[in-house]
Amino acid sequence: MISKKNIVKTVATLGTVALGVTVATTVANADSTYTVKSGDTLSSISQKFANDNSLVNSIAQDNHIADINKITVGQRLVIKGDHSEQNSQNNTSVASQPAQSTANTATQSQGSTTSYNSGVSGSDAAAKAWIAGRESGGNYGARNGQYVGKYQLSAFYLNGDYSAANQERVADQYVASRYGSWTNAQQHWMANGWY
């Protein structure tokens, strides 16, 4: 004969098991998988999920990445925690803007508004946009070790000013002095994988 006490124990046990399955399912669904795209860095991926660089070390640790500056296109990364890709639409819209739009840049940085007009047009503007797409996906906030921003310039060249206007200005100066034009810089990038 089944006693009332045994029924209560059975229901309590089943309820605990069901709750455990629900909690385990919730935790498993909280993790996200992200496939690395061209131009991604752990910093830019952290920006997509947390809007800051707070996840860089945990992404590296969770995915057994020894050098945070080395990830490969197509690599699948597990992003642990309750994060979702927050600003992927922003990155897509920046990367898909027409080449001409990179010629004029206005941004608000550190409380002041600065602007820069690079004057780059035509095939040089297209080459400039192509390089930015390969280097950072068009993201001014991208970081890869000492390299910063849309054109992945050395932090040394940017002299602590990571504003969009300064990145545009310094990139134009760097390319003019080293290659003479953005088209030549693109040809060098295609031959060597860097500029």
Coordinates of C-alpha atoms in Angstrom, one line a residue, residues 14-192:
L14 CA 10.6 14.5 -8.9
G15 CA 10.2 18.2 -8.3
T16 CA 13.8 18.5 -7.2
V17 CA 15.0 16.5 -10.3
A18 CA 12.8 18.6 -12.6
L19 CA 14.1 21.8 -11.1
G20 CA 17.7 20.6 -11.5
V21 CA 17.1 19.8 -15.1
T22 CA 15.5 23.2 -15.6
V23 CA 18.5 25.0 -13.9
A24 CA 21.0 22.9 -15.9
T25 CA 19.2 23.7 -19.2
T26 CA 19.1 27.4 -18.3
V27 CA 22.8 27.5 -17.6
A28 CA 23.6 25.6 -20.8
N29 CA 21.6 28.1 -22.8
A30 CA 23.3 31.1 -21.2
D31 CA 26.5 30.3 -23.1
S32 CA 26.9 31.6 -26.7
T33 CA 29.0 30.4 -29.6
Y34 CA 30.7 32.9 -31.8
T35 CA 32.5 32.2 -35.1
V36 CA 35.5 34.5 -35.6
K37 CA 35.3 36.6 -38.7
S38 CA 38.0 38.5 -40.7
G39 CA 39.1 41.5 -38.7
D40 CA 37.9 40.2 -35.3
T41 CA 39.9 40.5 -32.2
L42 CA 39.1 39.3 -28.7
S43 CA 38.5 42.9 -27.8
S44 CA 36.1 43.5 -30.6
I45 CA 34.3 40.2 -29.7
S46 CA 34.1 41.3 -26.1
Q47 CA 32.7 44.7 -27.3
K48 CA 29.9 42.8 -29.2
F49 CA 28.9 40.9 -26.1
A50 CA 29.6 43.2 -23.2
N51 CA 30.1 46.6 -24.8
D52 CA 33.6 46.7 -23.2
N53 CA 36.8 44.7 -22.9
S54 CA 35.8 42.8 -19.8
L55 CA 35.4 39.5 -21.4
V56 CA 38.8 39.3 -23.2
N57 CA 40.6 37.2 -20.6
S58 CA 37.6 35.0 -19.8
I59 CA 37.1 34.2 -23.6
A60 CA 40.8 33.4 -23.9
Q61 CA 40.7 31.2 -20.8
D62 CA 37.4 29.4 -21.6
N63 CA 38.6 28.6 -25.2
H64 CA 42.2 27.7 -24.2
I65 CA 43.7 30.6 -26.2
A66 CA 47.4 31.0 -25.1
D67 CA 48.0 34.3 -26.9
I68 CA 45.1 36.8 -26.8
N69 CA 46.5 38.4 -30.0
K70 CA 46.1 35.3 -32.1
I71 CA 42.7 34.0 -33.2
T72 CA 41.8 32.6 -36.6
V73 CA 38.9 33.2 -39.0
G74 CA 36.4 30.4 -38.6
Q75 CA 37.4 29.6 -35.0
R76 CA 34.4 28.9 -32.8
L77 CA 34.5 30.6 -29.4
V78 CA 32.3 29.9 -26.4
I79 CA 31.2 33.0 -24.7
K80 CA 30.2 32.0 -21.2
G81 CA 27.6 33.8 -19.1
D82 CA 24.4 35.6 -19.8
H83 CA 25.6 37.7 -22.8
S84 CA 24.2 38.1 -26.2
E85 CA 25.6 39.8 -29.2
Q86 CA 24.6 43.4 -28.4
N87 CA 26.1 45.6 -31.1
S88 CA 26.5 43.4 -34.1
Q89 CA 24.2 45.6 -36.1
N90 CA 26.4 48.6 -35.4
N91 CA 29.5 46.8 -36.6
T92 CA 27.7 45.6 -39.7
S93 CA 26.5 49.0 -40.6
V94 CA 30.0 50.6 -40.2
A95 CA 31.6 47.9 -42.3
S96 CA 29.0 48.2 -45.1
Q97 CA 29.1 52.0 -45.4
P98 CA 30.2 53.2 -48.9
A99 CA 33.9 54.0 -49.3
Q100 CA 33.2 57.7 -49.8
S101 CA 31.9 57.9 -46.2
T102 CA 35.3 57.2 -44.8
A103 CA 36.6 60.5 -46.3
N104 CA 34.6 62.6 -43.8
T105 CA 34.7 61.8 -40.2
A106 CA 33.1 63.6 -37.3
T107 CA 33.1 62.1 -33.8
Q108 CA 32.7 63.0 -30.2
S109 CA 35.6 62.0 -28.1
Q110 CA 36.5 62.8 -24.5
G111 CA 33.8 65.5 -24.3
S112 CA 34.9 67.5 -27.4
T113 CA 33.8 67.3 -31.0
T114 CA 36.6 67.0 -33.5
S115 CA 36.4 66.4 -37.2
Y116 CA 38.8 65.6 -40.1
N117 CA 38.3 65.6 -43.8
S118 CA 40.8 63.3 -45.4
G119 CA 40.1 64.3 -49.0
V120 CA 40.5 60.7 -50.2
S121 CA 38.2 59.8 -53.1
G122 CA 37.7 57.4 -55.9
S123 CA 39.9 54.3 -56.0
D124 CA 41.9 55.5 -53.0
A125 CA 38.7 55.8 -50.9
A126 CA 37.7 52.3 -52.0
A127 CA 41.2 50.9 -51.1
K128 CA 41.0 52.7 -47.7
A129 CA 37.6 51.1 -47.0
W130 CA 38.9 47.7 -48.1
I131 CA 41.9 47.9 -45.8
A132 CA 39.7 49.0 -42.9
G133 CA 37.4 46.1 -43.5
R134 CA 40.2 43.6 -43.4
E135 CA 42.0 45.2 -40.5
S136 CA 39.0 45.7 -38.1
G137 CA 35.7 45.2 -39.9
G138 CA 35.5 49.0 -39.9
N139 CA 35.5 49.2 -36.1
Y140 CA 37.2 52.3 -34.5
G141 CA 37.2 50.4 -31.1
A142 CA 39.0 47.3 -32.3
R143 CA 42.1 46.3 -30.5
N144 CA 44.7 43.7 -31.2
G145 CA 47.6 43.9 -28.8
Q146 CA 49.4 47.2 -29.5
Y147 CA 47.3 47.9 -32.6
V148 CA 44.3 50.1 -32.2
G149 CA 41.2 51.0 -34.2
K150 CA 39.8 50.9 -37.7
Y151 CA 43.1 50.8 -39.4
Q152 CA 44.9 48.8 -36.7
L153 CA 47.6 51.5 -36.2
S154 CA 50.2 51.2 -33.5
A155 CA 49.1 52.9 -30.3
F156 CA 52.5 54.7 -30.6
Y157 CA 51.4 56.4 -33.8
L158 CA 48.0 57.5 -32.3
N159 CA 49.8 59.1 -29.3
G160 CA 47.0 58.3 -26.9
D161 CA 44.2 59.9 -29.0
Y162 CA 42.0 57.0 -30.2
S163 CA 39.3 59.3 -31.6
A164 CA 37.9 58.4 -35.0
A165 CA 39.1 61.7 -36.4
N166 CA 42.7 61.1 -35.2
Q167 CA 42.6 57.5 -36.5
E168 CA 41.7 58.8 -40.0
R169 CA 44.3 61.6 -39.9
V170 CA 47.1 59.3 -38.7
A171 CA 46.2 56.5 -41.2
D172 CA 46.2 59.0 -44.1
Q173 CA 49.7 60.3 -42.9
Y174 CA 51.1 56.8 -42.4
V175 CA 49.9 55.6 -45.8
A176 CA 51.1 58.8 -47.6
S177 CA 54.5 58.5 -46.1
R178 CA 55.0 54.8 -46.5
Y179 CA 53.1 53.9 -49.8
G180 CA 52.2 57.2 -51.4
S181 CA 48.5 56.2 -51.8
W182 CA 45.8 53.9 -50.4
T183 CA 45.8 52.0 -53.6
N184 CA 49.5 51.2 -53.2
A185 CA 48.9 50.3 -49.6
Q186 CA 46.1 47.9 -50.7
Q187 CA 48.4 46.2 -53.2
H188 CA 51.0 45.7 -50.5
W189 CA 48.3 44.3 -48.1
M190 CA 47.1 41.9 -50.8
A191 CA 50.7 40.7 -51.4
N192 CA 51.8 40.5 -47.7

